[in-house]
PDB file of C-alpha atoms and ligand atoms in Angstrom:
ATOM      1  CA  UNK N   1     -99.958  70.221  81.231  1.00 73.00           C
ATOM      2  CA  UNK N   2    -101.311  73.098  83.779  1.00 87.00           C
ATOM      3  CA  UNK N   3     -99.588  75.989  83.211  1.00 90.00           C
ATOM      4  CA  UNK N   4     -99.349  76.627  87.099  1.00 88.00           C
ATOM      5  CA  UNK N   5     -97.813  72.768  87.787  1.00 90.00           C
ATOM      6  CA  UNK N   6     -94.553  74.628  86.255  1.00 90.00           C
ATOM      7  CA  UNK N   7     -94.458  77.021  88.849  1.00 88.00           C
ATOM      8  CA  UNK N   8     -91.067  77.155  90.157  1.00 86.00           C
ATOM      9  CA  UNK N   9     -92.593  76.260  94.026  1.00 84.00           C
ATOM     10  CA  UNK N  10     -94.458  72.844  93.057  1.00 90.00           C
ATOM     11  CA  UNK N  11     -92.450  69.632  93.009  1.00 90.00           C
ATOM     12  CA  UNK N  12     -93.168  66.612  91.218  1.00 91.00           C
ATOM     13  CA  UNK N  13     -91.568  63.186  92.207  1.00 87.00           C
ATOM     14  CA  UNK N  14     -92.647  61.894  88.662  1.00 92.00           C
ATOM     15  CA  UNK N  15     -94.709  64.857  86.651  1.00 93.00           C
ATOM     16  CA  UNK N  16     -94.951  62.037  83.724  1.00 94.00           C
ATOM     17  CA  UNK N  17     -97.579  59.890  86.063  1.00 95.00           C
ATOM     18  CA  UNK N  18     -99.215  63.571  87.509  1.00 96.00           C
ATOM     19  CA  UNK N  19     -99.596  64.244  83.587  1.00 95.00           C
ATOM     20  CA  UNK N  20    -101.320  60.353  83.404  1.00 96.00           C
ATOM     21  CA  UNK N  21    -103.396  61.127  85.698  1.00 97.00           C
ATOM     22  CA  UNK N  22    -104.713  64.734  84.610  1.00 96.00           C
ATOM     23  CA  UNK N  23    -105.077  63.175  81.294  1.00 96.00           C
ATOM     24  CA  UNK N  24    -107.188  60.577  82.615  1.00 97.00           C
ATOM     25  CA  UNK N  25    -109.312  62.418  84.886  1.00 97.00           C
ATOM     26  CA  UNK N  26    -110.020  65.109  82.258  1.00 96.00           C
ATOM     27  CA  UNK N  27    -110.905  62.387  79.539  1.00 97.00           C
ATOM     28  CA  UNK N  28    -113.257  60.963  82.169  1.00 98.00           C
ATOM     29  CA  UNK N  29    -114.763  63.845  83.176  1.00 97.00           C
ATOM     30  CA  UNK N  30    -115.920  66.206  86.024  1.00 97.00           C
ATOM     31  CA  UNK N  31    -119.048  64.273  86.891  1.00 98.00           C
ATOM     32  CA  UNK N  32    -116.168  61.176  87.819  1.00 98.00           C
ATOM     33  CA  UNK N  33    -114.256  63.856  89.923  1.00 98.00           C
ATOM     34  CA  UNK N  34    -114.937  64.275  93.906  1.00 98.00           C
ATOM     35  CA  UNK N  35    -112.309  66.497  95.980  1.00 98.00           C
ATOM     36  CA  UNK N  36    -111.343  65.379  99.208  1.00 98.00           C
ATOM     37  CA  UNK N  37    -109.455  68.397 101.658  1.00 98.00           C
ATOM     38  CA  UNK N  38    -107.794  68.414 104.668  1.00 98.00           C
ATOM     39  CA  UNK N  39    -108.891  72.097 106.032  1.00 98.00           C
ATOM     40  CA  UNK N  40    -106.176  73.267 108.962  1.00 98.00           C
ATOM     41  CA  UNK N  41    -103.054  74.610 106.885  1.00 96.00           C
ATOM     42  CA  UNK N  42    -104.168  73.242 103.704  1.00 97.00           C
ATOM     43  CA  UNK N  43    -107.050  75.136 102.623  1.00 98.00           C
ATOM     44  CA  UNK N  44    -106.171  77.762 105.348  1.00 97.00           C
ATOM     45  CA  UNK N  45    -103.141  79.599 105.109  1.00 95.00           C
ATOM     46  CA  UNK N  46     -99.889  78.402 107.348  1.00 93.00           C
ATOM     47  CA  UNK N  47     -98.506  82.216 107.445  1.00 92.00           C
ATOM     48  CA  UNK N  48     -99.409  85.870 106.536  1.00 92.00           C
ATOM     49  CA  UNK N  49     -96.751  88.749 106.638  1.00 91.00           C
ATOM     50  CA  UNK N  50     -94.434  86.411 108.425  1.00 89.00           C
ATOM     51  CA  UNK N  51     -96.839  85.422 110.630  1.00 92.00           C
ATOM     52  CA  UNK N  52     -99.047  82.299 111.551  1.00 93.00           C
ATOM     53  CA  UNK N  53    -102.029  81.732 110.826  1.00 96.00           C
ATOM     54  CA  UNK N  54    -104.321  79.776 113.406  1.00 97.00           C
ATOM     55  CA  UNK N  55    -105.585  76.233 113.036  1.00 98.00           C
ATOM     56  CA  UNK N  56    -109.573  75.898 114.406  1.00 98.00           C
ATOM     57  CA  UNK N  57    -108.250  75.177 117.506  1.00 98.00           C
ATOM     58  CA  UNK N  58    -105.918  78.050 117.418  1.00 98.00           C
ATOM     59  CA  UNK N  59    -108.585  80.570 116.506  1.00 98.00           C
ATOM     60  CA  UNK N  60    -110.658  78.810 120.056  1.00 98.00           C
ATOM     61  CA  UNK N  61    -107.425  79.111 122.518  1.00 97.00           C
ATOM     62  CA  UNK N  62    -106.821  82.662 121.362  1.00 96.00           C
ATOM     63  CA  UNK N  63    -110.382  83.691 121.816  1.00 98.00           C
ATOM     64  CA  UNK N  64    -111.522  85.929 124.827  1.00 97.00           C
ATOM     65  CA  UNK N  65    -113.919  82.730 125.321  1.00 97.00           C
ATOM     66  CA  UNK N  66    -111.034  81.197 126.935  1.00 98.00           C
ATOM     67  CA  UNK N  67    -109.531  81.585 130.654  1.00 98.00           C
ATOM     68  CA  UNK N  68    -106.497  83.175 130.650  1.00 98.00           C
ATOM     69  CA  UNK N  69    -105.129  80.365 132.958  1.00 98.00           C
ATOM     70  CA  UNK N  70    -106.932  77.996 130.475  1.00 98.00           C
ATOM     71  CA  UNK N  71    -104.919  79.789 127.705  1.00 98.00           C
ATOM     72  CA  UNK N  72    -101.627  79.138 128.968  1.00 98.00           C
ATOM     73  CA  UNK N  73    -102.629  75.494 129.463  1.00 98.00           C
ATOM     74  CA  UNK N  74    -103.645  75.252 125.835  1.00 98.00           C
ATOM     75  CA  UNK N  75    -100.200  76.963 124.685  1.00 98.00           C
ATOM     76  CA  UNK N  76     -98.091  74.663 127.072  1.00 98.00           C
ATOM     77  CA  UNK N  77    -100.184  71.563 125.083  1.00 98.00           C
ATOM     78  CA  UNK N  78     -99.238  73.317 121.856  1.00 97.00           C
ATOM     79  CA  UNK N  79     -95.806  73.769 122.757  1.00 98.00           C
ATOM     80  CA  UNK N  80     -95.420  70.317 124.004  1.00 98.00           C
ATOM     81  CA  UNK N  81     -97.209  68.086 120.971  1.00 98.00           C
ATOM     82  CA  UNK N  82     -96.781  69.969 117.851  1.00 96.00           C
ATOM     83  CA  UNK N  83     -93.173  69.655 117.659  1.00 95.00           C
ATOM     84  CA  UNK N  84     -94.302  66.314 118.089  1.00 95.00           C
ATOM     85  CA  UNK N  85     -96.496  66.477 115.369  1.00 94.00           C
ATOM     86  CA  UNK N  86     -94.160  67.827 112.845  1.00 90.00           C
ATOM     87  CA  UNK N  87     -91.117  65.789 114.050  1.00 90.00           C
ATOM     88  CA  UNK N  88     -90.244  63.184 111.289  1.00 85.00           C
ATOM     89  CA  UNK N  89     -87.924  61.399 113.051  1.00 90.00           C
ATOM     90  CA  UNK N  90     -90.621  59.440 115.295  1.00 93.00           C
ATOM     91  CA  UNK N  91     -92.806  56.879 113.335  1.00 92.00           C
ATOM     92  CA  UNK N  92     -96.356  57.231 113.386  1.00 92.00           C
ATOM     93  CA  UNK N  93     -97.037  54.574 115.423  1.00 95.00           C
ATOM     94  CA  UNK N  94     -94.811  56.276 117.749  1.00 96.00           C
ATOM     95  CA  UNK N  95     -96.667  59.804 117.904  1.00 96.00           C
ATOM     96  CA  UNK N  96    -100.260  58.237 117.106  1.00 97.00           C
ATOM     97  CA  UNK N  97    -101.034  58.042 120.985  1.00 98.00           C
ATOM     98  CA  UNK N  98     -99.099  61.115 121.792  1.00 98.00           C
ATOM     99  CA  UNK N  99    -101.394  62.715 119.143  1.00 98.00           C
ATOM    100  CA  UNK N 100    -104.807  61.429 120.738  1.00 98.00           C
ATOM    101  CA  UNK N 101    -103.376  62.791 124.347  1.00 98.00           C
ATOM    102  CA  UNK N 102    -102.909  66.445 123.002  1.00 98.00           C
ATOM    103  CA  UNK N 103    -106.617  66.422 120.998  1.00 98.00           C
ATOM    104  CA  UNK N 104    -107.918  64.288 124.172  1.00 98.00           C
ATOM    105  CA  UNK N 105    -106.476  67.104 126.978  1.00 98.00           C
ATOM    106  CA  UNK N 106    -107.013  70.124 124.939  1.00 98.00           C
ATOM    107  CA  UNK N 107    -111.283  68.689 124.185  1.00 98.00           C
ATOM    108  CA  UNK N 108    -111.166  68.809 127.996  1.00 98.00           C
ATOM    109  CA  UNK N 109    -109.977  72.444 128.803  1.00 98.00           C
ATOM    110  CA  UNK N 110    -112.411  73.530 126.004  1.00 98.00           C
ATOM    111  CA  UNK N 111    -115.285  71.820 127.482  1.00 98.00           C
ATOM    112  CA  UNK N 112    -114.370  73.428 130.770  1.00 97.00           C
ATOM    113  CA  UNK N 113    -114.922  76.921 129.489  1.00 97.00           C
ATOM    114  CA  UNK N 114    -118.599  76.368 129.004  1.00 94.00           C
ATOM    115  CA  UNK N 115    -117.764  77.962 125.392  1.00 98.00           C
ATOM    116  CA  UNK N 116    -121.132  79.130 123.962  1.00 98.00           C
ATOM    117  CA  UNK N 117    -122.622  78.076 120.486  1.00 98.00           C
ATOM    118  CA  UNK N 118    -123.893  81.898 120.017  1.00 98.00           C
ATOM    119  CA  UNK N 119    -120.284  83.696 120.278  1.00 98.00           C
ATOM    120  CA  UNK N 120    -118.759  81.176 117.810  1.00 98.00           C
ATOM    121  CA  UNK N 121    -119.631  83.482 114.938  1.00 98.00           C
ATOM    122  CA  UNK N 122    -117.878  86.602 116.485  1.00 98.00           C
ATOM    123  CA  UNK N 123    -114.968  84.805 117.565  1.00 98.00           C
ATOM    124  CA  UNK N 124    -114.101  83.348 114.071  1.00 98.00           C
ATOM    125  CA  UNK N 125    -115.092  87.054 113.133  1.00 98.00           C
ATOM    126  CA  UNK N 126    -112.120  88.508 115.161  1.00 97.00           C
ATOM    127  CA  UNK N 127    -109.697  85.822 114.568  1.00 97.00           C
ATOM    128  CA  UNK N 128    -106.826  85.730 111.602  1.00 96.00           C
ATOM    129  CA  UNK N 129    -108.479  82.624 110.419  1.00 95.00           C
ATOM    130  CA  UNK N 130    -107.361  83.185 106.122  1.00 96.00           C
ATOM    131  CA  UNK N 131    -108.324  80.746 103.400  1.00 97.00           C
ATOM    132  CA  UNK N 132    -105.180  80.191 101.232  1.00 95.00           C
ATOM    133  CA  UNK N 133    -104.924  82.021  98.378  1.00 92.00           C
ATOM    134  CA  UNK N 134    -107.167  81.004  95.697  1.00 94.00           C
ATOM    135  CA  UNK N 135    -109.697  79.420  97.562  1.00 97.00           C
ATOM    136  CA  UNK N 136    -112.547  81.169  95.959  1.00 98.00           C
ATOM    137  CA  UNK N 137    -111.971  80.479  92.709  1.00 97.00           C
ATOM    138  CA  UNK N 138    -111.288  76.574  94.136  1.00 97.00           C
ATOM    139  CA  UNK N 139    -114.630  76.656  95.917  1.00 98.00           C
ATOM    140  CA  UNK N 140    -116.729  78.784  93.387  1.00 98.00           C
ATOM    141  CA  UNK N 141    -115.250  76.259  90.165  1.00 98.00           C
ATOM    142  CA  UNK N 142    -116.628  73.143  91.932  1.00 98.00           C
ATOM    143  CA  UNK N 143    -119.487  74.014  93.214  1.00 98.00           C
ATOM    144  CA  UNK N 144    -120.275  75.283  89.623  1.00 98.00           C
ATOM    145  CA  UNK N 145    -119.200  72.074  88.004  1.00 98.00           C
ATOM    146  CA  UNK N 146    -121.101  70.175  90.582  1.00 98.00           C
ATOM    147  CA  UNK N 147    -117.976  68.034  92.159  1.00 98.00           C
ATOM    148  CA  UNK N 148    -118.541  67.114  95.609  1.00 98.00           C
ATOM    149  CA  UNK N 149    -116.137  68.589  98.139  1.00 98.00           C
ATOM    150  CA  UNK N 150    -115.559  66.712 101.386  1.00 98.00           C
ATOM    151  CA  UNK N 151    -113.190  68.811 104.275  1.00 98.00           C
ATOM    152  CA  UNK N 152    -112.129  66.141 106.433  1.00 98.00           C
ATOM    153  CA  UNK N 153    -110.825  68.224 109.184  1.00 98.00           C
ATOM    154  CA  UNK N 154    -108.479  66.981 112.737  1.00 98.00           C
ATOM    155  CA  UNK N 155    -109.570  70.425 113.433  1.00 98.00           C
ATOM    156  CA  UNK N 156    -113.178  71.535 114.814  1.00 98.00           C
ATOM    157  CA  UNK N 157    -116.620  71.477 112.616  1.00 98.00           C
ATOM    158  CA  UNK N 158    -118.221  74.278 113.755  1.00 98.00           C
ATOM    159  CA  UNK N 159    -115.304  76.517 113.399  1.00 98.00           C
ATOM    160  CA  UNK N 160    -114.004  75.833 110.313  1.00 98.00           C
ATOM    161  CA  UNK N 161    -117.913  75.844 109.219  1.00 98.00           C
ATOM    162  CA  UNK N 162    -117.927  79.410 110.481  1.00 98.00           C
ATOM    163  CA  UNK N 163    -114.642  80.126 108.359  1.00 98.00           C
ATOM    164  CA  UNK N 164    -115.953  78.941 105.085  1.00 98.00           C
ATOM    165  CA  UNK N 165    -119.092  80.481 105.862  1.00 98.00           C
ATOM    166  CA  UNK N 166    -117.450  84.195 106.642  1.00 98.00           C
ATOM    167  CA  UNK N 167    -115.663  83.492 103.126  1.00 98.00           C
ATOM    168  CA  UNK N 168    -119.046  83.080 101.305  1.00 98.00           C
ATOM    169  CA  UNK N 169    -117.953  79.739 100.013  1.00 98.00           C
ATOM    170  CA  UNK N 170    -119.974  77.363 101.888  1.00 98.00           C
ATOM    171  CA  UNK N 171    -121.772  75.982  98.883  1.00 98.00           C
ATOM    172  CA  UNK N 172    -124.155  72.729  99.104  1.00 98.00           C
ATOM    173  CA  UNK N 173    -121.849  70.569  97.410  1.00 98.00           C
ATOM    174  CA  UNK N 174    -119.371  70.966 100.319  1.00 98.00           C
ATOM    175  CA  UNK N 175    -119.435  68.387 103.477  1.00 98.00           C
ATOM    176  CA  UNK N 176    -117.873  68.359 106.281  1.00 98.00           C
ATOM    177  CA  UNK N 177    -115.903  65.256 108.620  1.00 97.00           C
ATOM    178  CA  UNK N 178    -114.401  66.463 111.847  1.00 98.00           C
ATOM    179  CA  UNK N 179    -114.861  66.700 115.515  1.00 98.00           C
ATOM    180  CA  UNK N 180    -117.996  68.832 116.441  1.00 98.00           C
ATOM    181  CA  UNK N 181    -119.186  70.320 119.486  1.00 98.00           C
ATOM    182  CA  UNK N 182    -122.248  68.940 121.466  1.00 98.00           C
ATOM    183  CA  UNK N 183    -124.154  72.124 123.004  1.00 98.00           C
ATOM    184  CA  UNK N 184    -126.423  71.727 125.756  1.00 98.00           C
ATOM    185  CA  UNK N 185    -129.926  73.053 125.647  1.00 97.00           C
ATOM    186  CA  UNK N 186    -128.614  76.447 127.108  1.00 97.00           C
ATOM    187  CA  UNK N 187    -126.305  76.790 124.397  1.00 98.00           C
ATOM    188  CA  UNK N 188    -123.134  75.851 126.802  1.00 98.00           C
ATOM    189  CA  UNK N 189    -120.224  73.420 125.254  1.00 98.00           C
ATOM    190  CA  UNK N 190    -120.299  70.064 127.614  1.00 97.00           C
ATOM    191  CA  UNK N 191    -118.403  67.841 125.247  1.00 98.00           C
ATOM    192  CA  UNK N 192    -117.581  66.849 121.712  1.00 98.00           C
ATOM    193  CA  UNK N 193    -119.527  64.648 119.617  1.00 98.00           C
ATOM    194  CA  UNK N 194    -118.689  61.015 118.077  1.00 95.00           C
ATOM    195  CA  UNK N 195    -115.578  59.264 117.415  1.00 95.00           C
ATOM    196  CA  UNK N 196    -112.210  61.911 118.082  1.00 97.00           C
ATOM    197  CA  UNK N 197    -110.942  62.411 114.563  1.00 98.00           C
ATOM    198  CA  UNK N 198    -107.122  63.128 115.265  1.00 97.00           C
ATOM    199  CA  UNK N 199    -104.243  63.744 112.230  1.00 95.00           C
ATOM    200  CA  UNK N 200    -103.978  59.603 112.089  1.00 96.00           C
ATOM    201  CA  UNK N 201    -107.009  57.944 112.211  1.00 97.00           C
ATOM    202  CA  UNK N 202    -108.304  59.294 108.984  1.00 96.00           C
ATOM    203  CA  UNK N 203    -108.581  56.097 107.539  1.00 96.00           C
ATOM    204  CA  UNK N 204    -111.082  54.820 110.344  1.00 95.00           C
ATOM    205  CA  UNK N 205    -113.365  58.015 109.829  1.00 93.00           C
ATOM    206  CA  UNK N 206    -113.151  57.775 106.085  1.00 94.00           C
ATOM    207  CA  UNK N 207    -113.997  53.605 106.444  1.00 94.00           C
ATOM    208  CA  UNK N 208    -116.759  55.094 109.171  1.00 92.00           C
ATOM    209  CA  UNK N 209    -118.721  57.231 106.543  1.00 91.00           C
ATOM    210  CA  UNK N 210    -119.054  54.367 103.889  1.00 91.00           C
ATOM    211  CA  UNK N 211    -122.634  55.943 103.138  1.00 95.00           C
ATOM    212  CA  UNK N 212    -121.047  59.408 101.632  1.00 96.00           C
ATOM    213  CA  UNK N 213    -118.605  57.405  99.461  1.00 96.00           C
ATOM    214  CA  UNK N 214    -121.129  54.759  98.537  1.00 95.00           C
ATOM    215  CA  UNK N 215    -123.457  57.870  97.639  1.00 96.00           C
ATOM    216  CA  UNK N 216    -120.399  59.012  95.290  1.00 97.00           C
ATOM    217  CA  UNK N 217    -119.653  55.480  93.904  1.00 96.00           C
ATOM    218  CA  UNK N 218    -119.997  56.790  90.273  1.00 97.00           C
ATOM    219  CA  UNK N 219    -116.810  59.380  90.780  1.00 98.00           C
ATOM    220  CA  UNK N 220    -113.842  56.958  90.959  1.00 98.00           C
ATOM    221  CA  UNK N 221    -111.250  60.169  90.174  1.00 98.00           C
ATOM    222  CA  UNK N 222    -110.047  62.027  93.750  1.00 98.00           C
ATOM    223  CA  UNK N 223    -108.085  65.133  93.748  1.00 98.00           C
ATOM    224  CA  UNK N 224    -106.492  64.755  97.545  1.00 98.00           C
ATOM    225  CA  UNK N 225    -105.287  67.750  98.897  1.00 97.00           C
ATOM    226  CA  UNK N 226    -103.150  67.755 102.732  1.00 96.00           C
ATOM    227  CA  UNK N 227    -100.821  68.765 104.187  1.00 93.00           C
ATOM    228  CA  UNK N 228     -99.726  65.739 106.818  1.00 92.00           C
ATOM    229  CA  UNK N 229     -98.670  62.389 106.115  1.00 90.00           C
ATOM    230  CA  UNK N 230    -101.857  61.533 107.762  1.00 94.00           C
ATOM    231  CA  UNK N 231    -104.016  62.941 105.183  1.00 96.00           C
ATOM    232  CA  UNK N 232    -102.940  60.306 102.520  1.00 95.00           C
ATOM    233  CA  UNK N 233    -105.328  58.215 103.939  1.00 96.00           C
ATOM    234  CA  UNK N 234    -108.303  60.397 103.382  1.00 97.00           C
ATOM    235  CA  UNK N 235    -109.335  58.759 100.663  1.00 97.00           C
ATOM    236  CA  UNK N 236    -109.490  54.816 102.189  1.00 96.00           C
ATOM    237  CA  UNK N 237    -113.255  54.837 101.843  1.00 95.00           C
ATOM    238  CA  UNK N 238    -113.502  55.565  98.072  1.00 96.00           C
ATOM    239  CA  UNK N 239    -115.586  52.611  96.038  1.00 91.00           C
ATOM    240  CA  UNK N 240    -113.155  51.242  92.841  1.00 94.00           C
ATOM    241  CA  UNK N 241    -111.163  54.335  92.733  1.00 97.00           C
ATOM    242  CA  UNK N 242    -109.435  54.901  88.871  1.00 98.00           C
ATOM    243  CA  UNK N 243    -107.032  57.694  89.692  1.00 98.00           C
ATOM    244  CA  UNK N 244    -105.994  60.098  92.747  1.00 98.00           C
ATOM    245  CA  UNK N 245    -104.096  62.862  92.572  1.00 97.00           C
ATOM    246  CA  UNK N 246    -102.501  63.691  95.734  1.00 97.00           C
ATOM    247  CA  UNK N 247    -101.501  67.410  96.348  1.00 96.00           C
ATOM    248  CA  UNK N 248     -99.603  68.123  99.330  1.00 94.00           C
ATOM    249  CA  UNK N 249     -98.386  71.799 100.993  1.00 91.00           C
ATOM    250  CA  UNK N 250     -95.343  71.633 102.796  1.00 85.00           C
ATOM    251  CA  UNK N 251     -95.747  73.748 105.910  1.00 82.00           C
ATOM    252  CA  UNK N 252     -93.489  73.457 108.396  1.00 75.00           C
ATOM    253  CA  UNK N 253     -89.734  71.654 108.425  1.00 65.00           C
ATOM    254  CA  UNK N 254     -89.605  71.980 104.655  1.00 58.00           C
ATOM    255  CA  UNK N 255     -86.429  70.066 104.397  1.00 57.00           C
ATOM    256  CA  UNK N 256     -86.377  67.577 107.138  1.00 54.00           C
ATOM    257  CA  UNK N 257     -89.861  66.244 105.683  1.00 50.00           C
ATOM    258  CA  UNK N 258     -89.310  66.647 102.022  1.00 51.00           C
ATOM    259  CA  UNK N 259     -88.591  62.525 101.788  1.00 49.00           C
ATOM    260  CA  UNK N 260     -91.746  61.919 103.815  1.00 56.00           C
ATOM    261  CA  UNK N 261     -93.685  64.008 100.916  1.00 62.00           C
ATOM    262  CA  UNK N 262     -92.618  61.783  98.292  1.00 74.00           C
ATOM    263  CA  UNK N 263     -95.667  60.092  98.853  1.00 86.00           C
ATOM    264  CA  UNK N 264     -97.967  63.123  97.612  1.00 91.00           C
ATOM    265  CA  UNK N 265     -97.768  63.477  93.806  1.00 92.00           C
ATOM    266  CA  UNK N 266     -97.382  66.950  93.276  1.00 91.00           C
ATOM    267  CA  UNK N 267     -95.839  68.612  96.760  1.00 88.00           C
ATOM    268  CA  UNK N 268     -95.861  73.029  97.328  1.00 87.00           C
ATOM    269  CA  UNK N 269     -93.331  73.798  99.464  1.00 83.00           C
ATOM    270  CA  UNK N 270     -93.589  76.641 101.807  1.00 77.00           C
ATOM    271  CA  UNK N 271     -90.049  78.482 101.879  1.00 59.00           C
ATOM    272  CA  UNK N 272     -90.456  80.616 104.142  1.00 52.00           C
ATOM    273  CA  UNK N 273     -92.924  82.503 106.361  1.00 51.00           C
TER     274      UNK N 273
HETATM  275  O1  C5P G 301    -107.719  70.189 109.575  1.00 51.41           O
HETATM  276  P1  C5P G 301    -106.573  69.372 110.085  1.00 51.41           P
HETATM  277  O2  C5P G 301    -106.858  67.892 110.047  1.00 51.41           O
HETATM  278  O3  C5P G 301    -105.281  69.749 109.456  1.00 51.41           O
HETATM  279  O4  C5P G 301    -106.465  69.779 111.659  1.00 51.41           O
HETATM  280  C1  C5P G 301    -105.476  69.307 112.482  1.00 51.41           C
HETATM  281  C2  C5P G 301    -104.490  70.338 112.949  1.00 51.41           C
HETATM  282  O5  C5P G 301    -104.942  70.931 114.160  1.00 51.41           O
HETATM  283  C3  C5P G 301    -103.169  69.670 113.310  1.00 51.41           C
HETATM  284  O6  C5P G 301    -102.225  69.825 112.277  1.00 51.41           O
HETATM  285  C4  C5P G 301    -102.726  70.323 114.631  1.00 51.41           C
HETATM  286  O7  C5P G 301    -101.491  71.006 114.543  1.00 51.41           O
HETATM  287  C5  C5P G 301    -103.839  71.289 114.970  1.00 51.41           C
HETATM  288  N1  C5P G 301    -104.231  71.205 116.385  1.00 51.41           N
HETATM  289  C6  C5P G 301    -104.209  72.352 117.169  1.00 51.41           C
HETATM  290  N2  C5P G 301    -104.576  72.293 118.497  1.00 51.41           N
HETATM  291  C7  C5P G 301    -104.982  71.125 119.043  1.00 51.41           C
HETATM  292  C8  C5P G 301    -105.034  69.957 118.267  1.00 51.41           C
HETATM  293  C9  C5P G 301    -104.654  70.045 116.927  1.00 51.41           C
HETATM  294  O8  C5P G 301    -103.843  73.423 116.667  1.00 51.41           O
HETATM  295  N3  C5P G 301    -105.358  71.098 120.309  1.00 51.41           N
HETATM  296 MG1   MG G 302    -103.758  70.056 108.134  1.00 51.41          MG
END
């Protein structure tokens, strides 16, 4: 077994069927492996010295690109749909169009601000965007070992981009799914681009992209890694999967959502901030 899957903060709902599955996956080999990541609070941090960490959006709302009547808009959204979000005592079908207002109303305000494409950079620059711990060595081992990474982000391409750029660990076997800004030709924001991915309609963007799983038909072995109960279904687009492993970090509401994480196979709880 991995040494660090004994690690007093990782739970396992059955760590005979994780070790099944590790065993399998290693017999078969890296070139069957593909990673699939949620990015916001998964491969970011959730909290730093007691404090937390911004999502893409977050790092956008608290940027000097932004109004400060805008801001307080954007925090009254926040305040009003995350404990939505993180509230397990609604069903999903219940928060699903809840969800899609907050994404649909905060896209709006953004696209207001005529944000532009040139001060992205900066702004991620001066923000307390932070990769969770690790993530180099994570990024750096499979780009080495040639195992495709897809990010399939709620949050917003071109910033989390930026972030993994910044970090020096956008490598060329890493692509991207998420909502991504549509400049004009002067470089201004006027909206966002495609279908609005939003924490529950993974499964329609992952059946949307059938090309990028067809392309990785020959790696039937997913490492999942989320940190919502939406994320599970990042993987809905894989051809003749053998085995996933699904990793899950337990952000916020440790205890009220622990039952809810049963579904992930390994779960990291986040104690405290
Ligand atoms: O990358 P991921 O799919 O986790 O991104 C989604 C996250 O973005 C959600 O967990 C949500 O809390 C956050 N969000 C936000 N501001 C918005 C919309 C979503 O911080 N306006
Ligand atoms: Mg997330």
């Amino acid at each position: 077994m991995i040494p660090e899957l004994s690690n007093p903060s990782v739970c396992m709902r059955d760590p005979q069927r994780v070790q099944e599955i590790l065993q399998s996956m290693v017999k078969a080999g890296s070139n069957t492996v593909q990673v699939i990541s949620d990015f916001d609070m998964t491969l970011t941090r959730f909290a730093y010295n007691g404090k937390r960490c911004p999502t893409c959006h977050n790092i956008l709302d608290n940027s000097n690109l932004i109004s400060n009547d805008c801001k307080i808009e954007l925090k009254e959204l926040l305040n009003t749909y995350y404990p939505i979000e993180i509230d397990s005592s609604r069903s999903i079908e219940e928060k699903l169009p809840l969800m899609v207002e907050w994404w649909t109303k905060a896209h709006e305000l953004l696209v207001q601000q005529k944000i532009r494409k040139d001060l992205l950079a900066m702004v991620v620059q001066e923000s307390d965007a932070m990769l969770r711990e690790g993530y180099k060595l994570l990024f750096d081992h499979l780009y080495e070992h040639s195992i495709p990474l897809l990010i399939f982000s709620a949050g917003i391409g071109d910033i989390l981009e930026e972030v993994i750029r910044q970090a020096g660990v956008f490598h060329p076997n890493v692509k991207v799914f998420s909502n991504y800004m549509d400049f004009d030709e002067s470089g201004e924001l006027r909206a966002f681009k495609g279908e609005l991915i939003h924490i529950y309609n993974k499964r329609e963007g992952a059946l949307l992209n059938t090309g990028h799983f067809q392309e990785l038909r020959t790696r039937p072995n997913v490492l999942l890694l989320g940190d919502s109960l939406g994320d599970l279904t990042m993987a809905d687009g894989v051809h003749d999967m053998e085995n996933i492993l699904k990793i899950g970090f337990l952000n916020d509401k440790v205890n009220t959502i622990s039952h809810s994480h049963g579904l992930y196979n390994v779960s990291i709880p986040l104690t405290s901030l």
